[in-house]
mmCIF file of the C-alpha atoms, coordinates in Angstrom:
data_MODEL
# 
_entry.id   MODEL 
# 
loop_
_atom_site.group_PDB 
_atom_site.id 
_atom_site.type_symbol 
_atom_site.label_atom_id 
_atom_site.label_alt_id 
_atom_site.label_comp_id 
_atom_site.label_asym_id 
_atom_site.label_entity_id 
_atom_site.label_seq_id 
_atom_site.pdbx_PDB_ins_code 
_atom_site.Cartn_x 
_atom_site.Cartn_y 
_atom_site.Cartn_z 
_atom_site.occupancy 
_atom_site.B_iso_or_equiv 
_atom_site.pdbx_formal_charge 
_atom_site.auth_seq_id 
_atom_site.auth_comp_id 
_atom_site.auth_asym_id 
_atom_site.auth_atom_id 
_atom_site.pdbx_PDB_model_num 
ATOM 1   C CA . ALA A 1 1   ? 117.700 108.586 89.835  1.00 0.00 ? 1   ALA A CA 1 
ATOM 2   C CA . SER A 1 2   ? 118.882 106.770 87.767  1.00 0.00 ? 2   SER A CA 1 
ATOM 3   C CA . LYS A 1 3   ? 116.887 103.485 86.541  1.00 0.00 ? 3   LYS A CA 1 
ATOM 4   C CA . ARG A 1 4   ? 119.257 101.054 87.993  1.00 0.00 ? 4   ARG A CA 1 
ATOM 5   C CA . TYR A 1 5   ? 118.281 102.246 90.502  1.00 0.00 ? 5   TYR A CA 1 
ATOM 6   C CA . LEU A 1 6   ? 114.343 101.636 90.629  1.00 0.00 ? 6   LEU A CA 1 
ATOM 7   C CA . ALA A 1 7   ? 112.354 98.759  91.971  1.00 0.00 ? 7   ALA A CA 1 
ATOM 8   C CA . MET A 1 8   ? 108.711 99.195  92.649  1.00 0.00 ? 8   MET A CA 1 
ATOM 9   C CA . GLY A 1 9   ? 108.587 102.677 91.789  1.00 0.00 ? 9   GLY A CA 1 
ATOM 10  C CA . ASN A 1 10  ? 110.984 103.501 94.839  1.00 0.00 ? 10  ASN A CA 1 
ATOM 11  C CA . ASP A 1 11  ? 114.698 104.417 95.044  1.00 0.00 ? 11  ASP A CA 1 
ATOM 12  C CA . PHE A 1 12  ? 116.562 102.226 96.121  1.00 0.00 ? 12  PHE A CA 1 
ATOM 13  C CA . ARG A 1 13  ? 120.967 101.988 96.684  1.00 0.00 ? 13  ARG A CA 1 
ATOM 14  C CA . TYR A 1 14  ? 123.528 100.164 97.873  1.00 0.00 ? 14  TYR A CA 1 
ATOM 15  C CA . THR A 1 15  ? 125.507 102.165 100.415 1.00 0.00 ? 15  THR A CA 1 
ATOM 16  C CA . PRO A 1 16  ? 128.410 101.698 102.667 1.00 0.00 ? 16  PRO A CA 1 
ATOM 17  C CA . THR A 1 17  ? 128.440 102.732 106.122 1.00 0.00 ? 17  THR A CA 1 
ATOM 18  C CA . PRO A 1 18  ? 131.514 103.208 107.555 1.00 0.00 ? 18  PRO A CA 1 
ATOM 19  C CA . SER A 1 19  ? 129.225 101.966 111.247 1.00 0.00 ? 19  SER A CA 1 
ATOM 20  C CA . ASN A 1 20  ? 127.005 99.481  109.150 1.00 0.00 ? 20  ASN A CA 1 
ATOM 21  C CA . GLY A 1 21  ? 128.855 97.757  106.460 1.00 0.00 ? 21  GLY A CA 1 
ATOM 22  C CA . ALA A 1 22  ? 127.128 97.960  103.063 1.00 0.00 ? 22  ALA A CA 1 
ATOM 23  C CA . TYR A 1 23  ? 122.924 97.363  102.831 1.00 0.00 ? 23  TYR A CA 1 
ATOM 24  C CA . LEU A 1 24  ? 120.369 98.038  100.866 1.00 0.00 ? 24  LEU A CA 1 
ATOM 25  C CA . HIS A 1 25  ? 118.094 100.758 101.048 1.00 0.00 ? 25  HIS A CA 1 
ATOM 26  C CA . THR A 1 26  ? 115.521 103.096 100.740 1.00 0.00 ? 26  THR A CA 1 
ATOM 27  C CA . LEU A 1 27  ? 115.455 106.820 99.650  1.00 0.00 ? 27  LEU A CA 1 
ATOM 28  C CA . LYS A 1 28  ? 111.722 107.499 99.707  1.00 0.00 ? 28  LYS A CA 1 
ATOM 29  C CA . TRP A 1 29  ? 112.237 109.920 102.405 1.00 0.00 ? 29  TRP A CA 1 
ATOM 30  C CA . ALA A 1 30  ? 116.079 110.614 102.120 1.00 0.00 ? 30  ALA A CA 1 
ATOM 31  C CA . TYR A 1 31  ? 116.181 114.610 102.024 1.00 0.00 ? 31  TYR A CA 1 
ATOM 32  C CA . CYS A 1 32  ? 118.621 116.554 104.191 1.00 0.00 ? 32  CYS A CA 1 
ATOM 33  C CA . ASP A 1 33  ? 118.316 120.292 103.822 1.00 0.00 ? 33  ASP A CA 1 
ATOM 34  C CA . PRO A 1 34  ? 120.991 121.658 102.255 1.00 0.00 ? 34  PRO A CA 1 
ATOM 35  C CA . GLY A 1 35  ? 123.735 122.544 104.406 1.00 0.00 ? 35  GLY A CA 1 
ATOM 36  C CA . ARG A 1 36  ? 123.191 119.618 106.572 1.00 0.00 ? 36  ARG A CA 1 
ATOM 37  C CA . ASN A 1 37  ? 123.441 117.045 103.725 1.00 0.00 ? 37  ASN A CA 1 
ATOM 38  C CA . LEU A 1 38  ? 125.782 114.645 106.745 1.00 0.00 ? 38  LEU A CA 1 
ATOM 39  C CA . GLU A 1 39  ? 123.141 113.767 108.772 1.00 0.00 ? 39  GLU A CA 1 
ATOM 40  C CA . THR A 1 40  ? 121.417 110.583 108.639 1.00 0.00 ? 40  THR A CA 1 
ATOM 41  C CA . ASP A 1 41  ? 117.732 111.935 109.038 1.00 0.00 ? 41  ASP A CA 1 
ATOM 42  C CA . SER A 1 42  ? 115.635 112.833 106.540 1.00 0.00 ? 42  SER A CA 1 
ATOM 43  C CA . HIS A 1 43  ? 113.612 116.228 106.576 1.00 0.00 ? 43  HIS A CA 1 
ATOM 44  C CA . LEU A 1 44  ? 110.515 115.443 104.281 1.00 0.00 ? 44  LEU A CA 1 
ATOM 45  C CA . ASN A 1 45  ? 106.938 114.478 106.327 1.00 0.00 ? 45  ASN A CA 1 
ATOM 46  C CA . GLN A 1 46  ? 106.281 110.955 106.540 1.00 0.00 ? 46  GLN A CA 1 
ATOM 47  C CA . MET A 1 47  ? 102.800 109.719 105.860 1.00 0.00 ? 47  MET A CA 1 
ATOM 48  C CA . TYR A 1 48  ? 100.283 108.995 108.225 1.00 0.00 ? 48  TYR A CA 1 
ATOM 49  C CA . LEU A 1 49  ? 96.957  108.228 106.586 1.00 0.00 ? 49  LEU A CA 1 
ATOM 50  C CA . ARG A 1 50  ? 97.299  106.527 103.333 1.00 0.00 ? 50  ARG A CA 1 
ATOM 51  C CA . LEU A 1 51  ? 94.715  105.987 100.799 1.00 0.00 ? 51  LEU A CA 1 
ATOM 52  C CA . ALA A 1 52  ? 96.504  103.076 99.313  1.00 0.00 ? 52  ALA A CA 1 
ATOM 53  C CA . GLU A 1 53  ? 96.330  101.664 102.756 1.00 0.00 ? 53  GLU A CA 1 
ATOM 54  C CA . THR A 1 54  ? 92.575  101.439 103.506 1.00 0.00 ? 54  THR A CA 1 
ATOM 55  C CA . ILE A 1 55  ? 91.796  99.614  99.660  1.00 0.00 ? 55  ILE A CA 1 
ATOM 56  C CA . LEU A 1 56  ? 94.344  97.158  100.930 1.00 0.00 ? 56  LEU A CA 1 
ATOM 57  C CA . LEU A 1 57  ? 92.369  96.979  103.492 1.00 0.00 ? 57  LEU A CA 1 
ATOM 58  C CA . ARG A 1 58  ? 89.587  96.166  101.553 1.00 0.00 ? 58  ARG A CA 1 
ATOM 59  C CA . ALA A 1 59  ? 91.027  93.664  100.047 1.00 0.00 ? 59  ALA A CA 1 
ATOM 60  C CA . GLU A 1 60  ? 92.016  91.520  102.734 1.00 0.00 ? 60  GLU A CA 1 
ATOM 61  C CA . ALA A 1 61  ? 88.310  92.066  103.983 1.00 0.00 ? 61  ALA A CA 1 
ATOM 62  C CA . ARG A 1 62  ? 86.826  91.544  100.912 1.00 0.00 ? 62  ARG A CA 1 
ATOM 63  C CA . VAL A 1 63  ? 89.507  88.050  101.421 1.00 0.00 ? 63  VAL A CA 1 
ATOM 64  C CA . PHE A 1 64  ? 87.480  86.802  104.299 1.00 0.00 ? 64  PHE A CA 1 
ATOM 65  C CA . LEU A 1 65  ? 83.911  87.479  103.033 1.00 0.00 ? 65  LEU A CA 1 
ATOM 66  C CA . ASN A 1 66  ? 85.823  84.845  100.135 1.00 0.00 ? 66  ASN A CA 1 
ATOM 67  C CA . ARG A 1 67  ? 85.126  87.582  97.711  1.00 0.00 ? 67  ARG A CA 1 
ATOM 68  C CA . VAL A 1 68  ? 88.691  87.662  96.237  1.00 0.00 ? 68  VAL A CA 1 
ATOM 69  C CA . GLY A 1 69  ? 87.310  88.764  92.287  1.00 0.00 ? 69  GLY A CA 1 
ATOM 70  C CA . GLU A 1 70  ? 87.022  92.083  94.140  1.00 0.00 ? 70  GLU A CA 1 
ATOM 71  C CA . ALA A 1 71  ? 90.504  91.735  95.645  1.00 0.00 ? 71  ALA A CA 1 
ATOM 72  C CA . ALA A 1 72  ? 91.696  92.059  92.691  1.00 0.00 ? 72  ALA A CA 1 
ATOM 73  C CA . ASP A 1 73  ? 89.809  94.504  91.688  1.00 0.00 ? 73  ASP A CA 1 
ATOM 74  C CA . ASP A 1 74  ? 91.036  96.918  94.603  1.00 0.00 ? 74  ASP A CA 1 
ATOM 75  C CA . ILE A 1 75  ? 95.439  95.888  93.822  1.00 0.00 ? 75  ILE A CA 1 
ATOM 76  C CA . ASN A 1 76  ? 95.008  96.340  89.878  1.00 0.00 ? 76  ASN A CA 1 
ATOM 77  C CA . MET A 1 77  ? 93.472  99.859  91.535  1.00 0.00 ? 77  MET A CA 1 
ATOM 78  C CA . LEU A 1 78  ? 96.542  100.023 93.205  1.00 0.00 ? 78  LEU A CA 1 
ATOM 79  C CA . ARG A 1 79  ? 98.916  98.696  90.935  1.00 0.00 ? 79  ARG A CA 1 
ATOM 80  C CA . SER A 1 80  ? 96.820  100.888 87.562  1.00 0.00 ? 80  SER A CA 1 
ATOM 81  C CA . ARG A 1 81  ? 98.078  103.505 89.091  1.00 0.00 ? 81  ARG A CA 1 
ATOM 82  C CA . ALA A 1 82  ? 102.023 102.414 89.752  1.00 0.00 ? 82  ALA A CA 1 
ATOM 83  C CA . HIS A 1 83  ? 102.088 101.166 85.660  1.00 0.00 ? 83  HIS A CA 1 
ATOM 84  C CA . ALA A 1 84  ? 102.538 97.189  87.398  1.00 0.00 ? 84  ALA A CA 1 
ATOM 85  C CA . LEU A 1 85  ? 101.091 94.108  86.187  1.00 0.00 ? 85  LEU A CA 1 
ATOM 86  C CA . PRO A 1 86  ? 97.589  93.927  86.684  1.00 0.00 ? 86  PRO A CA 1 
ATOM 87  C CA . VAL A 1 87  ? 97.430  90.093  88.514  1.00 0.00 ? 87  VAL A CA 1 
ATOM 88  C CA . THR A 1 88  ? 93.214  88.733  88.830  1.00 0.00 ? 88  THR A CA 1 
ATOM 89  C CA . ALA A 1 89  ? 91.792  86.227  91.274  1.00 0.00 ? 89  ALA A CA 1 
ATOM 90  C CA . ALA A 1 90  ? 93.872  82.943  90.904  1.00 0.00 ? 90  ALA A CA 1 
ATOM 91  C CA . ASP A 1 91  ? 97.077  84.693  91.194  1.00 0.00 ? 91  ASP A CA 1 
ATOM 92  C CA . PHE A 1 92  ? 95.927  84.747  94.985  1.00 0.00 ? 92  PHE A CA 1 
ATOM 93  C CA . GLY A 1 93  ? 95.950  81.134  95.701  1.00 0.00 ? 93  GLY A CA 1 
ATOM 94  C CA . PRO A 1 94  ? 93.569  78.356  96.488  1.00 0.00 ? 94  PRO A CA 1 
ATOM 95  C CA . THR A 1 95  ? 94.054  79.070  99.927  1.00 0.00 ? 95  THR A CA 1 
ATOM 96  C CA . LEU A 1 96  ? 92.937  81.337  102.533 1.00 0.00 ? 96  LEU A CA 1 
ATOM 97  C CA . ARG A 1 97  ? 96.634  81.456  104.046 1.00 0.00 ? 97  ARG A CA 1 
ATOM 98  C CA . GLU A 1 98  ? 98.014  82.095  100.646 1.00 0.00 ? 98  GLU A CA 1 
ATOM 99  C CA . GLN A 1 99  ? 95.584  84.920  99.578  1.00 0.00 ? 99  GLN A CA 1 
ATOM 100 C CA . VAL A 1 100 ? 95.561  87.075  103.357 1.00 0.00 ? 100 VAL A CA 1 
ATOM 101 C CA . ASP A 1 101 ? 99.791  86.083  102.074 1.00 0.00 ? 101 ASP A CA 1 
ATOM 102 C CA . PHE A 1 102 ? 99.969  88.038  98.820  1.00 0.00 ? 102 PHE A CA 1 
ATOM 103 C CA . VAL A 1 103 ? 97.719  90.911  100.166 1.00 0.00 ? 103 VAL A CA 1 
ATOM 104 C CA . LEU A 1 104 ? 100.867 91.330  102.573 1.00 0.00 ? 104 LEU A CA 1 
ATOM 105 C CA . ASP A 1 105 ? 102.318 90.960  99.892  1.00 0.00 ? 105 ASP A CA 1 
ATOM 106 C CA . GLU A 1 106 ? 101.407 94.069  97.981  1.00 0.00 ? 106 GLU A CA 1 
ATOM 107 C CA . ARG A 1 107 ? 101.025 95.974  101.161 1.00 0.00 ? 107 ARG A CA 1 
ATOM 108 C CA . THR A 1 108 ? 105.076 95.588  101.646 1.00 0.00 ? 108 THR A CA 1 
ATOM 109 C CA . ARG A 1 109 ? 105.423 96.697  97.709  1.00 0.00 ? 109 ARG A CA 1 
ATOM 110 C CA . GLU A 1 110 ? 102.722 99.218  98.279  1.00 0.00 ? 110 GLU A CA 1 
ATOM 111 C CA . LEU A 1 111 ? 103.270 100.483 101.917 1.00 0.00 ? 111 LEU A CA 1 
ATOM 112 C CA . LEU A 1 112 ? 107.291 99.773  101.949 1.00 0.00 ? 112 LEU A CA 1 
ATOM 113 C CA . CYS A 1 113 ? 108.708 101.725 105.177 1.00 0.00 ? 113 CYS A CA 1 
ATOM 114 C CA . GLU A 1 114 ? 105.072 103.390 105.883 1.00 0.00 ? 114 GLU A CA 1 
ATOM 115 C CA . GLU A 1 115 ? 102.984 100.426 107.887 1.00 0.00 ? 115 GLU A CA 1 
ATOM 116 C CA . GLN A 1 116 ? 103.532 99.615  111.689 1.00 0.00 ? 116 GLN A CA 1 
ATOM 117 C CA . ARG A 1 117 ? 103.740 96.413  109.749 1.00 0.00 ? 117 ARG A CA 1 
ATOM 118 C CA . ARG A 1 118 ? 104.579 94.500  113.249 1.00 0.00 ? 118 ARG A CA 1 
ATOM 119 C CA . PHE A 1 119 ? 100.860 95.759  114.614 1.00 0.00 ? 119 PHE A CA 1 
ATOM 120 C CA . THR A 1 120 ? 99.720  94.376  110.818 1.00 0.00 ? 120 THR A CA 1 
ATOM 121 C CA . LEU A 1 121 ? 101.342 91.268  111.649 1.00 0.00 ? 121 LEU A CA 1 
ATOM 122 C CA . ILE A 1 122 ? 100.102 90.452  115.285 1.00 0.00 ? 122 ILE A CA 1 
ATOM 123 C CA . ARG A 1 123 ? 96.132  91.762  113.894 1.00 0.00 ? 123 ARG A CA 1 
ATOM 124 C CA . LEU A 1 124 ? 96.782  89.357  111.515 1.00 0.00 ? 124 LEU A CA 1 
ATOM 125 C CA . GLY A 1 125 ? 97.577  86.670  114.332 1.00 0.00 ? 125 GLY A CA 1 
ATOM 126 C CA . ARG A 1 126 ? 100.791 86.649  116.394 1.00 0.00 ? 126 ARG A CA 1 
ATOM 127 C CA . LYS A 1 127 ? 101.512 82.266  114.983 1.00 0.00 ? 127 LYS A CA 1 
ATOM 128 C CA . GLU A 1 128 ? 100.646 82.125  111.591 1.00 0.00 ? 128 GLU A CA 1 
ATOM 129 C CA . TYR A 1 129 ? 101.130 85.126  110.637 1.00 0.00 ? 129 TYR A CA 1 
ATOM 130 C CA . LEU A 1 130 ? 103.722 87.274  112.515 1.00 0.00 ? 130 LEU A CA 1 
ATOM 131 C CA . TRP A 1 131 ? 105.653 84.357  113.795 1.00 0.00 ? 131 TRP A CA 1 
ATOM 132 C CA . ARG A 1 132 ? 105.754 81.740  110.385 1.00 0.00 ? 132 ARG A CA 1 
ATOM 133 C CA . ARG A 1 133 ? 106.133 85.672  108.557 1.00 0.00 ? 133 ARG A CA 1 
ATOM 134 C CA . ALA A 1 134 ? 109.134 86.754  110.205 1.00 0.00 ? 134 ALA A CA 1 
ATOM 135 C CA . ARG A 1 135 ? 111.608 83.517  110.361 1.00 0.00 ? 135 ARG A CA 1 
ATOM 136 C CA . LYS A 1 136 ? 110.563 83.069  106.190 1.00 0.00 ? 136 LYS A CA 1 
ATOM 137 C CA . TYR A 1 137 ? 111.753 86.618  105.267 1.00 0.00 ? 137 TYR A CA 1 
ATOM 138 C CA . ASN A 1 138 ? 114.515 86.498  107.509 1.00 0.00 ? 138 ASN A CA 1 
ATOM 139 C CA . LYS A 1 139 ? 117.091 84.417  106.703 1.00 0.00 ? 139 LYS A CA 1 
ATOM 140 C CA . LYS A 1 140 ? 119.390 85.107  108.917 1.00 0.00 ? 140 LYS A CA 1 
ATOM 141 C CA . ASP A 1 141 ? 117.657 85.070  112.454 1.00 0.00 ? 141 ASP A CA 1 
ATOM 142 C CA . ALA A 1 142 ? 115.161 83.056  111.713 1.00 0.00 ? 142 ALA A CA 1 
ATOM 143 C CA . SER A 1 143 ? 116.953 80.114  113.725 1.00 0.00 ? 143 SER A CA 1 
ATOM 144 C CA . VAL A 1 144 ? 117.088 81.919  116.758 1.00 0.00 ? 144 VAL A CA 1 
ATOM 145 C CA . ILE A 1 145 ? 113.163 83.362  116.032 1.00 0.00 ? 145 ILE A CA 1 
ATOM 146 C CA . LEU A 1 146 ? 111.728 82.586  119.163 1.00 0.00 ? 146 LEU A CA 1 
ATOM 147 C CA . GLN A 1 147 ? 107.572 82.648  119.832 1.00 0.00 ? 147 GLN A CA 1 
ATOM 148 C CA . GLU A 1 148 ? 108.242 84.477  123.020 1.00 0.00 ? 148 GLU A CA 1 
ATOM 149 C CA . THR A 1 149 ? 109.444 87.701  120.736 1.00 0.00 ? 149 THR A CA 1 
ATOM 150 C CA . MET A 1 150 ? 106.039 87.517  119.600 1.00 0.00 ? 150 MET A CA 1 
ATOM 151 C CA . TYR A 1 151 ? 105.457 89.465  122.260 1.00 0.00 ? 151 TYR A CA 1 
ATOM 152 C CA . LEU A 1 152 ? 106.788 92.915  124.654 1.00 0.00 ? 152 LEU A CA 1 
ATOM 153 C CA . PRO A 1 153 ? 106.889 92.633  128.019 1.00 0.00 ? 153 PRO A CA 1 
ATOM 154 C CA . ILE A 1 154 ? 104.328 95.230  129.620 1.00 0.00 ? 154 ILE A CA 1 
ATOM 155 C CA . PRO A 1 155 ? 106.268 97.448  132.122 1.00 0.00 ? 155 PRO A CA 1 
ATOM 156 C CA . GLN A 1 156 ? 105.624 97.202  135.382 1.00 0.00 ? 156 GLN A CA 1 
ATOM 157 C CA . THR A 1 157 ? 104.732 100.245 136.314 1.00 0.00 ? 157 THR A CA 1 
ATOM 158 C CA . VAL A 1 158 ? 101.485 100.043 134.439 1.00 0.00 ? 158 VAL A CA 1 
ATOM 159 C CA . ILE A 1 159 ? 100.787 96.415  135.957 1.00 0.00 ? 159 ILE A CA 1 
ATOM 160 C CA . ASP A 1 160 ? 101.040 97.486  139.397 1.00 0.00 ? 160 ASP A CA 1 
ATOM 161 C CA . ALA A 1 161 ? 98.817  101.061 138.438 1.00 0.00 ? 161 ALA A CA 1 
ATOM 162 C CA . ASN A 1 162 ? 96.032  98.900  137.240 1.00 0.00 ? 162 ASN A CA 1 
ATOM 163 C CA . LEU A 1 163 ? 94.263  98.829  139.844 1.00 0.00 ? 163 LEU A CA 1 
ATOM 164 C CA . THR A 1 164 ? 90.899  96.718  139.301 1.00 0.00 ? 164 THR A CA 1 
ATOM 165 C CA . LEU A 1 165 ? 91.890  94.226  137.598 1.00 0.00 ? 165 LEU A CA 1 
ATOM 166 C CA . PRO A 1 166 ? 94.699  91.778  137.629 1.00 0.00 ? 166 PRO A CA 1 
ATOM 167 C CA . MET A 1 167 ? 97.058  92.348  134.688 1.00 0.00 ? 167 MET A CA 1 
ATOM 168 C CA . LEU A 1 168 ? 98.951  89.332  133.586 1.00 0.00 ? 168 LEU A CA 1 
ATOM 169 C CA . GLN A 1 169 ? 102.838 89.692  132.053 1.00 0.00 ? 169 GLN A CA 1 
ATOM 170 C CA . ASN A 1 170 ? 102.688 88.646  128.772 1.00 0.00 ? 170 ASN A CA 1 
ATOM 171 C CA . PRO A 1 171 ? 104.131 85.128  128.623 1.00 0.00 ? 171 PRO A CA 1 
ATOM 172 C CA . GLY A 1 172 ? 108.257 84.642  128.266 1.00 0.00 ? 172 GLY A CA 1 
ATOM 173 C CA . PHE A 1 173 ? 108.788 87.454  129.953 1.00 0.00 ? 173 PHE A CA 1 
ATOM 174 C CA . GLY A 1 174 ? 109.066 87.853  134.430 1.00 0.00 ? 174 GLY A CA 1 
ATOM 175 C CA . GLY A 1 175 ? 108.399 83.994  135.151 1.00 0.00 ? 175 GLY A CA 1 
ATOM 176 C CA . VAL A 1 176 ? 105.237 83.948  132.815 1.00 0.00 ? 176 VAL A CA 1 
ATOM 177 C CA . PRO A 1 177 ? 106.168 80.217  131.332 1.00 0.00 ? 177 PRO A CA 1 
ATOM 178 C CA . ILE A 1 178 ? 105.040 80.344  126.939 1.00 0.00 ? 178 ILE A CA 1 
ATOM 179 C CA . ASP A 1 179 ? 102.414 77.033  126.700 1.00 0.00 ? 179 ASP A CA 1 
ATOM 180 C CA . PRO A 1 180 ? 104.147 73.539  126.043 1.00 0.00 ? 180 PRO A CA 1 
ATOM 181 C CA . ASP A 1 181 ? 102.283 73.167  123.023 1.00 0.00 ? 181 ASP A CA 1 
ATOM 182 C CA . GLY A 1 182 ? 104.428 74.693  121.372 1.00 0.00 ? 182 GLY A CA 1 
ATOM 183 C CA . TRP A 1 183 ? 102.714 78.381  121.644 1.00 0.00 ? 183 TRP A CA 1 
ATOM 184 C CA . ILE A 1 184 ? 100.662 80.877  123.004 1.00 0.00 ? 184 ILE A CA 1 
ATOM 185 C CA . GLU A 1 185 ? 97.190  81.667  123.228 1.00 0.00 ? 185 GLU A CA 1 
ATOM 186 C CA . GLU A 1 186 ? 95.858  84.852  123.579 1.00 0.00 ? 186 GLU A CA 1 
ATOM 187 C CA . PRO A 1 187 ? 94.792  85.909  127.123 1.00 0.00 ? 187 PRO A CA 1 
ATOM 188 C CA . ALA A 1 188 ? 91.494  85.908  127.925 1.00 0.00 ? 188 ALA A CA 1 
ATOM 189 C CA . TRP A 1 189 ? 90.520  88.906  129.339 1.00 0.00 ? 189 TRP A CA 1 
ATOM 190 C CA . SER A 1 190 ? 87.717  89.372  131.612 1.00 0.00 ? 190 SER A CA 1 
ATOM 191 C CA . LEU A 1 191 ? 85.849  91.373  133.724 1.00 0.00 ? 191 LEU A CA 1 
ATOM 192 C CA . PRO A 1 192 ? 85.142  90.411  137.941 1.00 0.00 ? 192 PRO A CA 1 
ATOM 193 C CA . SER A 1 193 ? 82.176  89.384  138.403 1.00 0.00 ? 193 SER A CA 1 
# 
């Protein structure tokens, strides 16, 4: 690929398509067998586990332990391999939220199209990370992203199959209301006494 398509070590192209207009997309796995080049699915293997993700998880844990200098060392380990500029602890910002956001941004650059991003953001907090970052980075739909879309509905078959404990539907679905203070708390599950 020519250098004008390269960004963050990945090959990006602006491609017109009849169904979706033109859009920027990665060619990280854009390979189809010769003779089948009109297919849109890649025939390359997709990574399941990567050492880089483990290193980024350690950087995240170090941020939560207030060891930001060591988190910067972890990120620099990955950046040196990618021939990117090194970072310092000061680059992470003064607050915990800014520091976690810095690691999340690095995860985006390193694991583009590889990680299950929604699960990562849910793990960190639906309101603080998933909802806030979805609204921040999705400029087109930011005004219509609702809190209940941070949850997915639980299939009724799953609820009915649970015979020992009542399983609640997620807020915003099946008539379960959203918390009136404007946010929903994680449900507290407990075993029967």
